[in-house]
């Protein structure tokens, strides 16, 4: 099993190297090494996952130490990997979605001249993400964290000749660095406190030091919040959420792989992994929950009015990640990872579906220029409907089980404000997703007349991954979530989170469909149904999805928009966060930087250079008295002696 774990990392590296070196020469088959590597990685990952979840590695999981990475006196770091049940859950999502995205990209990038470079970057990302999930110490995880950021930068800016893509890549890179500063400081604080960075040691020593009084509660809170800064950046939570929507400038497979199913989940995974630290600080837990649920509401409110199909899904991703952080903040760790897994599949599906739509309508992304596509894109429509039902929380699809578990655990833990906001976000989610379906697939066609005759379904290399992703999007909840509260996902993850749950005073609770649990489920399903029906009524479709071209639906939407004009305008302009960032960090920041540069150039450099010029000039003047004549020197000495004697006599006379 140790060898398989190492090969799991080496295969994507090999695929990256081969594709980068000879991919251009392979021409239209440049995808072969990269796809072969990731398929092999998926097979190995499934073997590793089966070995772990079947109990073959014991309760502690698999521990692999490859070599001493950093030997520097007392500071020693090993290159060590670990596989436990939490790692196994992430491996399922990362490798499965990653493999299907690679296959999908064969058709999507078929006509791009730089496809060899694209597949090389995809393999590099897969290596980075797998290393992040498998890392067993903070420093190795941080290295993988930065490699993931680098590969994200390369993929977002893949079409670098487009100014918008290059700017989006730089924005993502810089915003993530803001969070990573806090992350790095948190790692330094851990080292200075316990003298080690190995997960197993840190998660034992930090709580022990807190219990013994060796460190104070505020110090534990500070460490947790510094680590959380990195998660906020990587998972695009408020206020570092602004990079993710712009990252849609990358190719659609990038959006599915990095910004929906894998990379943005890294922050959620890390907070879940560091649960022994966060569970020791009630303040940190509340802040995590507050940031998460506020981001969920903020992003959902923005998604209501966007017209770019990929940006709607981008803000939906922000919102769902907010749900996951809210779950972590209330101590519902299992529910958070359950939703991470479900979201990875149905959001990956939705992004790939959007790419299929864009491909079918010749690179159009504005939903106002779509409509009536369900007949011409039958596979895309059917699979996207599955993904929409899943994210809306309609039973019995995967999103229903995971989202309901988050809301139910929030209510039972006493976080009623998280539950109430989460219920509202669930309604908004159903509304904006069925708005997307209505504008894209139903109602009258608004496709350009020159393009409409050419609208076509995507090739099999793109539709087969859609069908394969639709299966777990529909059935994952039934497989992992039943029976409620005690399904397979709970038996997997409870051992990982049991110490943290004990610290928080939580214990397994029995589930009753006809008690409080049943009422909470009924409420969540009802609000999802309300959002769904409202969108269906407003955006022009009914069973069996036939267009009602004569119905005054545009008038209804216009009337509602006019009635809520201030809120609509704020939502459409994303609550002006981009403008605020532009004002503070671009305009004001550039002026501040220009002022600092002027001060440095004029005052600092001027003082230093002026001092040097003064000394040079003084030297030139003094040099003139060095004539080389002895009588001149004797005269100078005599005059000097007279001056000294005169001064002495003058002082003595006083």
XYZ file of C-alpha atoms in Angstrom:
654
model
C 0.000 0.000 0.000
C 2.960 2.318 0.643
C 4.174 1.838 -2.934
C 0.690 2.546 -4.305
C 0.510 5.794 -2.345
C 3.852 6.952 -3.731
C 2.840 5.963 -7.279
C -0.370 7.919 -6.798
C 1.793 11.045 -6.636
C 4.393 10.048 -9.205
C 2.016 9.241 -12.056
C 0.657 12.813 -12.502
C 4.234 14.135 -12.291
C 5.270 11.733 -15.024
C 2.259 12.712 -17.127
C 3.121 16.377 -16.680
C 6.767 15.856 -17.651
C 6.012 13.762 -20.725
C 3.257 16.070 -21.960
C 5.352 19.182 -21.376
C 8.369 17.712 -23.192
C 6.836 15.974 -26.189
C 3.183 17.028 -26.140
C 3.602 19.521 -28.972
C 5.036 16.781 -31.195
C 2.088 14.494 -30.464
C -0.282 16.966 -32.123
C -3.939 15.979 -31.790
C -2.976 13.118 -29.454
C -1.189 15.324 -26.944
C -3.812 14.345 -24.393
C -2.778 10.671 -24.333
C 0.040 10.787 -21.691
C -1.896 13.108 -19.383
C -5.173 11.176 -19.549
C -3.389 7.837 -19.183
C -1.577 9.113 -16.088
C -4.714 10.397 -14.403
C -6.723 7.241 -15.207
C -3.957 5.154 -13.660
C -3.951 7.487 -10.627
C -7.693 7.009 -10.263
C -7.321 3.227 -10.287
C -4.568 3.375 -7.650
C -6.605 5.802 -5.569
C -9.584 3.457 -5.554
C -7.336 0.627 -4.340
C -5.923 2.861 -1.594
C -9.402 4.048 -0.619
C -10.744 0.500 -0.471
C -7.807 -0.613 1.643
C -8.387 2.242 4.092
C -12.171 2.118 4.355
C -12.196 -1.671 4.669
C -9.993 -1.385 7.762
C -6.847 -2.787 6.174
C -4.676 0.022 7.561
C -6.063 -0.006 11.111
C -7.594 2.893 13.020
C -4.513 5.095 12.629
C -4.495 4.735 8.853
C -1.453 4.467 6.629
C 1.691 6.449 7.537
C 4.478 6.822 4.945
C 7.808 8.563 5.604
C 9.851 8.829 2.419
C 12.914 10.761 3.578
C 14.193 13.552 5.849
C 13.203 16.649 3.889
C 14.715 19.462 6.005
C 17.467 18.585 8.509
C 18.451 21.889 10.173
C 19.461 21.337 13.760
C 16.386 21.150 15.936
C 14.214 22.012 12.928
C 13.611 18.741 11.078
C 10.809 18.058 8.636
C 10.129 14.697 7.014
C 8.503 14.180 3.630
C 5.728 12.094 5.147
C 2.311 11.130 3.822
C -0.771 9.780 5.560
C -4.010 8.124 4.495
C -6.954 8.005 6.866
C -10.706 7.997 6.279
C -10.833 11.762 5.706
C -8.068 11.455 3.115
C -9.954 8.597 1.476
C -13.105 10.702 1.153
C -11.134 13.480 -0.554
C -9.320 11.042 -2.828
C -12.639 9.786 -4.140
C -13.701 13.285 -5.198
C -10.339 14.598 -6.429
C -9.361 11.622 -8.568
C -12.835 10.848 -9.933
C -13.717 14.393 -10.929
C -10.151 14.984 -12.107
C -10.236 11.940 -14.370
C -13.605 12.853 -15.897
C -12.499 16.446 -16.468
C -9.417 15.165 -18.318
C -11.617 12.992 -20.540
C -14.074 15.846 -21.099
C -11.211 18.127 -22.108
C -10.306 15.825 -25.009
C -13.366 17.084 -26.863
C -13.590 20.558 -25.363
C -9.990 21.524 -26.195
C -9.797 19.551 -29.454
C -9.339 22.639 -31.627
C -7.094 24.638 -29.293
C -3.504 24.835 -30.574
C -2.152 24.922 -27.008
C -3.977 21.814 -25.796
C -0.690 20.011 -25.011
C 0.145 22.784 -22.567
C -3.359 22.602 -21.101
C -3.108 18.865 -20.376
C 0.354 19.326 -18.866
C -1.047 21.963 -16.502
C -3.961 19.671 -15.584
C -1.554 16.891 -14.591
C 0.551 19.348 -12.600
C -2.570 20.444 -10.754
C -3.548 16.840 -10.008
C -0.121 16.187 -8.469
C -0.355 19.350 -6.353
C -3.855 18.571 -5.104
C -3.042 14.949 -4.298
C 0.054 16.055 -2.384
C -2.075 18.517 -0.423
C -4.554 15.805 0.546
C -1.868 13.230 1.420
C 0.523 15.558 3.322
C 1.066 14.591 6.964
C 2.683 17.793 8.239
C 1.952 21.491 8.012
C 5.016 22.503 6.012
C 4.526 19.867 3.316
C 0.864 20.822 3.143
C 1.851 24.480 2.778
C 4.214 23.608 -0.086
C 1.411 21.709 -1.824
C -0.915 24.615 -1.026
C 1.354 26.978 -2.969
C 1.802 24.512 -5.832
C -1.974 24.346 -6.146
C -2.022 28.144 -6.293
C 0.638 28.119 -9.017
C -1.208 25.551 -11.134
C -4.422 27.521 -10.652
C -2.643 30.641 -11.909
C -1.408 28.796 -14.998
C -4.818 27.327 -15.807
C -6.863 30.482 -15.213
C -4.486 32.416 -17.439
C -4.221 29.633 -20.019
C -5.553 31.944 -22.743
C -2.958 34.520 -21.722
C -3.331 36.553 -24.906
C -6.722 37.648 -23.576
C -6.163 40.527 -21.200
C -9.148 39.533 -19.049
C -7.692 36.036 -18.538
C -4.228 37.268 -17.590
C -5.691 39.825 -15.175
C -7.957 37.184 -13.603
C -4.978 34.871 -13.092
C -2.976 37.619 -11.382
C -5.967 38.582 -9.251
C -6.447 34.994 -8.077
C -2.751 34.625 -7.315
C -2.457 37.878 -5.353
C -5.686 37.520 -3.365
C -4.689 34.015 -2.322
C -1.326 35.316 -1.150
C -3.148 37.590 1.309
C -4.686 34.604 3.035
C -1.469 32.614 2.787
C 0.402 35.220 4.841
C -1.876 34.422 7.766
C -1.528 30.710 7.072
C 2.277 30.943 7.168
C 2.187 32.913 10.424
C -0.080 30.261 11.925
C 2.407 27.521 10.986
C 5.237 29.548 12.555
C 3.183 29.972 15.723
C 2.596 26.218 15.887
C 6.330 25.509 15.562
C 7.286 28.050 18.194
C 4.656 26.624 20.557
C 5.138 22.851 20.260
C 8.397 22.448 18.290
C 6.952 20.151 15.631
C 4.785 20.393 12.525
C 3.624 16.783 12.194
C -0.164 16.615 12.288
C -0.356 13.751 14.773
C 2.029 15.449 17.216
C 0.539 18.944 16.898
C -3.026 17.720 17.394
C -1.995 16.062 20.656
C 0.426 18.645 22.045
C -1.551 21.846 21.456
C -4.691 20.719 23.352
C -2.472 19.279 26.103
C -0.612 22.574 26.500
C -3.914 24.448 26.620
C -5.270 22.080 29.290
C -2.106 22.431 31.381
C -2.087 26.222 31.135
C 1.170 26.334 29.161
C -0.646 28.399 26.537
C -3.632 30.679 27.005
C -7.009 30.368 25.251
C -6.358 33.547 23.278
C -3.186 31.997 21.875
C -5.100 28.928 20.697
C -7.718 31.227 19.148
C -4.985 33.230 17.426
C -3.404 30.102 15.927
C -6.775 28.840 14.709
C -7.706 32.163 13.102
C -4.313 32.528 11.404
C -4.740 29.083 9.887
C -8.291 30.019 8.911
C -6.922 32.957 6.895
C -5.383 30.496 4.457
C -8.667 28.610 4.174
C -10.569 31.863 3.549
C -8.268 32.700 0.639
C -8.180 29.271 -0.971
C -11.903 28.623 -0.585
C -12.830 32.196 -1.584
C -14.739 33.210 1.522
C -15.610 36.800 2.430
C -13.702 39.123 2.208
C -11.278 37.223 -0.090
C -14.073 35.928 -2.319
C -13.511 38.351 -5.193
C -11.040 36.207 -7.145
C -13.286 33.203 -7.833
C -15.885 34.737 -10.211
C -13.136 36.316 -12.315
C -11.392 32.932 -12.490
C -14.147 31.841 -14.876
C -11.974 33.395 -17.608
C -10.166 30.068 -17.790
C -11.431 27.188 -19.961
C -14.606 25.565 -18.598
C -12.855 22.281 -17.603
C -10.642 24.429 -15.375
C -13.728 25.903 -13.738
C -15.056 22.411 -13.081
C -11.822 20.922 -11.792
C -10.279 23.748 -9.803
C -13.004 26.196 -8.919
C -15.898 23.844 -8.216
C -14.822 20.352 -7.269
C -11.268 20.310 -5.916
C -9.039 23.340 -5.252
C -11.633 25.508 -3.545
C -12.429 22.554 -1.297
C -8.864 22.652 0.034
C -9.789 25.242 2.668
C -12.725 23.163 3.885
C -10.556 20.059 3.988
C -7.827 21.849 5.935
C -10.156 23.226 8.624
C -11.681 19.756 8.952
C -8.196 18.241 9.194
C -7.216 20.770 11.875
C -10.405 20.088 13.869
C -8.473 19.341 17.112
C -7.189 22.950 17.022
C -10.418 24.694 16.059
C -12.548 22.716 18.516
C -10.433 24.099 21.379
C -11.589 27.665 20.657
C -15.261 28.564 20.809
C -14.463 32.033 19.486
C -12.736 30.641 16.404
C -15.644 28.260 15.765
C -18.172 31.098 15.880
C -16.056 33.199 13.508
C -15.764 30.285 11.063
C -19.534 29.779 11.161
C -20.240 33.510 10.768
C -17.876 33.950 7.812
C -19.289 30.849 6.161
C -22.977 31.641 6.478
C -22.482 35.301 5.535
C -20.587 34.245 2.401
C -23.367 31.776 1.581
C -25.991 34.528 1.768
C -23.888 37.155 -0.020
C -22.986 34.889 -2.940
C -26.541 33.561 -3.309
C -27.907 37.112 -3.462
C -25.453 37.954 -6.264
C -26.183 34.782 -8.245
C -29.860 35.823 -8.500
C -29.195 38.477 -11.140
C -26.107 37.392 -13.083
C -26.555 36.588 -16.765
C -23.256 34.817 -17.523
C -23.956 31.105 -17.049
C -20.500 30.384 -15.600
C -20.635 33.315 -13.187
C -23.963 32.108 -11.786
C -22.289 28.781 -11.061
C -19.225 30.554 -9.657
C -21.298 32.461 -7.102
C -23.190 29.265 -6.403
C -19.839 27.665 -5.553
C -19.073 30.486 -3.119
C -22.453 29.977 -1.489
C -22.078 26.205 -1.126
C -18.573 26.577 0.277
C -20.096 28.981 2.783
C -22.480 26.199 3.811
C -19.503 23.914 4.415
C -17.681 26.447 6.589
C -20.863 27.118 8.525
C -21.085 23.377 9.188
C -17.460 23.301 10.377
C -18.137 26.286 12.629
C -21.057 24.607 14.377
C -19.064 21.396 14.817
C -20.909 19.384 12.138
C -17.678 18.069 10.641
C -19.175 14.968 9.041
C -21.945 17.000 7.422
C -19.371 19.449 6.026
C -17.327 16.681 4.370
C -20.509 14.971 3.158
C -21.557 18.208 1.454
C -18.014 18.645 0.113
C -18.257 15.257 -1.589
C -21.776 15.783 -2.925
C -20.942 19.313 -4.082
C -17.795 18.100 -5.826
C -19.836 15.802 -8.036
C -22.904 17.927 -8.793
C -21.018 21.208 -9.178
C -18.409 19.555 -11.380
C -21.340 18.241 -13.416
C -22.974 21.676 -13.643
C -19.780 23.365 -14.797
C -19.127 20.732 -17.436
C -22.759 21.075 -18.534
C -22.279 24.813 -18.887
C -19.222 24.114 -21.024
C -21.314 21.796 -23.188
C -23.915 24.548 -23.600
C -21.232 27.116 -24.469
C -19.703 24.665 -26.934
C -23.100 24.000 -28.511
C -23.988 27.682 -29.020
C -20.560 28.673 -30.339
C -18.927 30.212 -27.249
C -21.931 32.235 -26.062
C -22.135 32.572 -22.264
C -24.958 35.104 -21.852
C -28.131 33.268 -20.793
C -30.238 36.062 -22.283
C -29.044 34.830 -25.679
C -30.051 31.229 -25.057
C -33.408 29.591 -24.383
C -35.252 26.654 -25.922
C -32.136 24.462 -26.022
C -33.512 21.363 -24.315
C -34.488 19.676 -27.581
C -31.158 20.361 -29.313
C -28.968 19.453 -26.306
C -30.866 16.511 -24.790
C -27.993 14.872 -22.867
C -26.689 18.200 -21.599
C -30.196 19.222 -20.558
C -30.969 15.964 -18.745
C -27.692 15.866 -16.820
C -27.850 19.560 -15.943
C -31.375 19.049 -14.615
C -30.014 16.320 -12.341
C -27.282 18.650 -11.082
C -29.786 21.465 -10.551
C -32.158 19.252 -8.576
C -29.214 18.058 -6.482
C -27.905 21.515 -5.595
C -31.432 22.782 -4.942
C -31.822 20.138 -2.235
C -34.698 18.248 -3.829
C -35.029 14.705 -2.426
C -33.755 12.087 -2.960
C -30.723 13.577 -4.728
C -27.343 13.989 -3.044
C -27.629 17.679 -2.177
C -30.799 17.076 -0.179
C -29.088 14.734 2.277
C -25.899 16.737 2.785
C -27.550 20.165 2.984
C -30.282 18.951 5.313
C -27.653 17.419 7.585
C -25.887 20.809 7.849
C -29.100 22.676 8.624
C -30.283 20.047 11.103
C -26.969 19.960 12.978
C -26.882 23.770 13.124
C -30.343 23.859 14.709
C -29.553 21.127 17.238
C -26.218 22.736 18.195
C -28.028 25.938 19.153
C -26.815 27.984 16.181
C -30.318 29.100 15.283
C -29.026 32.101 13.349
C -26.966 29.801 11.122
C -30.014 27.602 10.555
C -32.303 30.540 9.755
C -29.905 32.113 7.258
C -29.178 28.681 5.785
C -32.877 28.090 5.185
C -33.115 31.404 3.331
C -30.046 30.547 1.249
C -31.593 27.165 0.373
C -34.611 28.972 -1.083
C -32.407 31.379 -3.041
C -30.295 28.481 -4.348
C -33.308 26.690 -5.784
C -34.542 29.954 -7.322
C -31.351 31.021 -9.101
C -30.569 27.504 -10.331
C -33.999 27.043 -11.897
C -33.729 30.572 -13.260
C -30.553 29.362 -14.982
C -32.395 26.307 -16.324
C -35.317 28.409 -17.544
C -33.170 30.989 -19.305
C -30.906 28.369 -20.867
C -33.133 25.468 -21.862
C -36.790 26.475 -21.726
C -39.063 29.191 -23.038
C -38.598 30.826 -26.446
C -35.210 30.731 -28.131
C -33.080 33.874 -28.025
C -30.105 32.280 -29.782
C -28.612 34.375 -32.556
C -30.364 33.522 -35.836
C -27.020 32.879 -37.541
C -25.951 30.463 -34.806
C -29.234 28.632 -34.101
C -29.093 26.257 -37.102
C -25.628 25.142 -35.962
C -26.532 24.433 -32.312
C -25.554 20.832 -31.601
C -24.996 18.353 -28.814
C -21.407 17.847 -27.667
C -19.328 14.826 -28.745
C -19.267 11.660 -26.672
C -15.949 12.546 -25.091
C -17.879 15.372 -23.399
C -21.315 13.803 -22.829
C -20.081 10.516 -21.320
C -18.392 12.319 -18.375
C -21.643 14.255 -17.883
C -23.621 11.039 -17.543
C -21.029 9.495 -15.232
C -21.056 12.573 -12.969
C -24.851 12.640 -12.940
C -24.928 9.187 -11.326
C -23.250 10.144 -8.001
C -25.033 13.512 -8.099
C -28.295 11.594 -7.963
C -27.390 8.547 -5.871
C -24.572 9.547 -3.513
C -26.986 10.654 -0.802
C -28.867 7.363 -0.917
C -25.602 5.455 -0.714
C -23.872 7.452 2.026
C -26.650 9.333 3.817
C -29.156 6.592 4.630
C -30.196 5.893 7.280
C -30.339 9.551 8.294
C -27.586 10.503 10.715
C -26.018 7.051 10.735
C -25.145 6.329 7.126
C -21.872 5.095 5.673
C -20.399 8.609 5.654
C -20.852 8.821 9.431
C -19.218 5.454 10.044
C -16.305 6.576 7.836
C -15.658 9.921 9.434
C -16.811 9.651 13.039
C -13.453 8.119 14.125
C -11.611 11.106 12.622
C -13.774 13.704 14.340
C -14.695 11.892 17.567
C -12.114 13.713 19.784
C -13.217 17.138 18.521
C -16.878 16.268 18.975
C -16.143 15.110 22.514
C -14.393 18.432 23.210
C -17.475 20.268 21.960
C -19.715 18.103 24.136
C -21.456 16.433 21.196
C -22.651 12.854 21.202
C -24.357 10.748 18.529
C -28.100 11.391 18.514
C -30.891 9.110 17.414
C -32.866 10.197 14.370
C -36.648 10.318 14.295
C -38.396 11.084 11.047
C -41.561 12.023 12.959
C -39.892 14.248 15.537
C -37.794 17.407 15.333
C -35.697 15.893 12.548
C -38.752 15.327 10.405
C -39.936 18.904 10.941
C -36.528 20.295 9.949
C -36.488 18.142 6.808
C -39.995 19.289 5.913
C -39.004 22.940 6.290
C -35.870 22.584 4.129
C -37.741 20.708 1.391
C -40.560 23.261 1.480
C -38.288 26.274 1.002
C -36.475 24.486 -1.839
C -39.825 23.774 -3.480
C -40.907 27.410 -3.047
C -37.741 28.658 -4.754
C -38.135 26.118 -7.539
C -41.777 26.922 -8.238
C -41.164 30.688 -8.143
C -38.400 30.372 -10.742
C -40.533 28.101 -12.893
C -43.386 30.585 -12.836
C -41.160 33.531 -13.704
C -38.839 32.094 -16.307
C -41.077 30.446 -18.803
C -41.425 26.707 -18.526
C -43.829 24.079 -17.246
C -44.245 20.379 -17.698
C -43.321 19.042 -20.184
C -41.034 22.041 -20.592
C -42.932 23.533 -23.525
C -42.450 27.204 -24.295
C -45.226 29.630 -23.433
C -44.279 32.320 -25.866
C -47.511 34.254 -25.435
C -47.408 34.367 -21.649
C -46.462 37.785 -20.245
C -43.515 36.358 -18.294
C -40.997 39.016 -19.359
C -43.458 41.603 -18.096
C -43.666 39.843 -14.731
C -39.898 39.742 -14.394
C -39.617 43.396 -15.424
C -42.313 44.392 -12.923
C -40.591 42.471 -10.114
C -37.240 43.979 -11.061
C -38.684 47.496 -11.044
C -40.289 46.927 -7.653
C -36.987 45.746 -6.177
C -34.756 48.060 -8.216
C -32.281 49.029 -5.423
C -31.741 45.408 -4.405
C -31.566 44.261 -8.023
C -28.975 46.904 -8.862
C -26.865 46.038 -5.823
C -27.029 42.332 -6.627
C -26.238 42.852 -10.313
C -23.194 44.951 -9.408
C -22.120 42.284 -6.854
C -22.765 44.678 -3.977
C -19.920 46.773 -5.408
C -17.206 44.676 -3.777
C -15.155 44.681 -6.975
C -15.517 48.457 -7.186
C -14.531 48.793 -3.534
C -11.436 46.665 -4.089
C -10.591 48.684 -7.177
C -10.965 51.921 -5.207
C -8.962 50.815 -2.165
C -6.273 48.542 -3.556
C -5.900 49.670 -7.161
C -6.555 53.400 -7.257
C -5.801 54.464 -3.682
C -3.163 51.758 -3.352
C -1.404 52.843 -6.529
C -1.398 56.466 -5.370
C -0.060 55.420 -1.999
C 2.616 53.360 -3.720
C 3.484 56.283 -6.008
C 3.751 58.545 -2.966
C 5.963 56.041 -1.187
C 8.103 55.738 -4.313
C 8.434 59.544 -4.513
C 9.419 59.698 -0.831
C 11.956 56.913 -1.306
C 13.387 58.476 -4.454
C 13.380 62.094 -3.242
C 13.899 61.968 0.513
C 15.658 58.679 1.235
C 17.712 58.383 -1.945
C 18.136 62.184 -2.032
C 19.585 62.229 1.472
C 21.966 59.367 0.795
C 23.032 60.640 -2.633
C 23.287 64.232 -1.354
C 25.535 63.146 1.495
C 27.771 61.358 -0.968
C 27.931 64.377 -3.280
C 28.716 66.672 -0.308
C 31.596 64.471 0.762
C 32.918 64.312 -2.797
C 32.775 68.097 -3.175
C 34.409 68.637 0.220
C 37.149 66.235 -0.735
C 37.795 68.079 -3.979
C 38.080 71.422 -2.157
C 40.277 70.112 0.644
C 42.495 68.335 -1.875
C 43.589 71.742 -3.225
C 45.558 72.535 -0.086
C 47.669 69.428 -0.604
C 50.336 71.234 -2.741
C 53.368 69.054 -1.948
C 55.501 72.068 -0.823
C 57.026 71.651 2.662
C 57.106 75.396 3.386
C 53.349 75.586 2.831
C 52.776 72.767 5.294
C 55.079 74.475 7.869
C 53.189 77.747 7.431
C 49.912 75.915 7.956
C 51.205 74.263 11.129
C 52.424 77.609 12.474
C 49.104 79.284 11.794
C 47.318 76.402 13.467
C 49.515 76.659 16.547
C 48.879 80.393 16.760
C 45.121 79.826 16.576
C 45.258 77.161 19.292
C 47.453 79.327 21.539
C 45.231 82.326 21.022
C 42.183 80.326 21.875
C 43.835 78.975 25.033
C 44.866 82.448 26.192
C 41.409 83.764 25.491
C 39.787 81.044 27.570
C 42.370 81.448 30.378
C 41.726 85.191 30.519
C 38.059 84.548 31.282
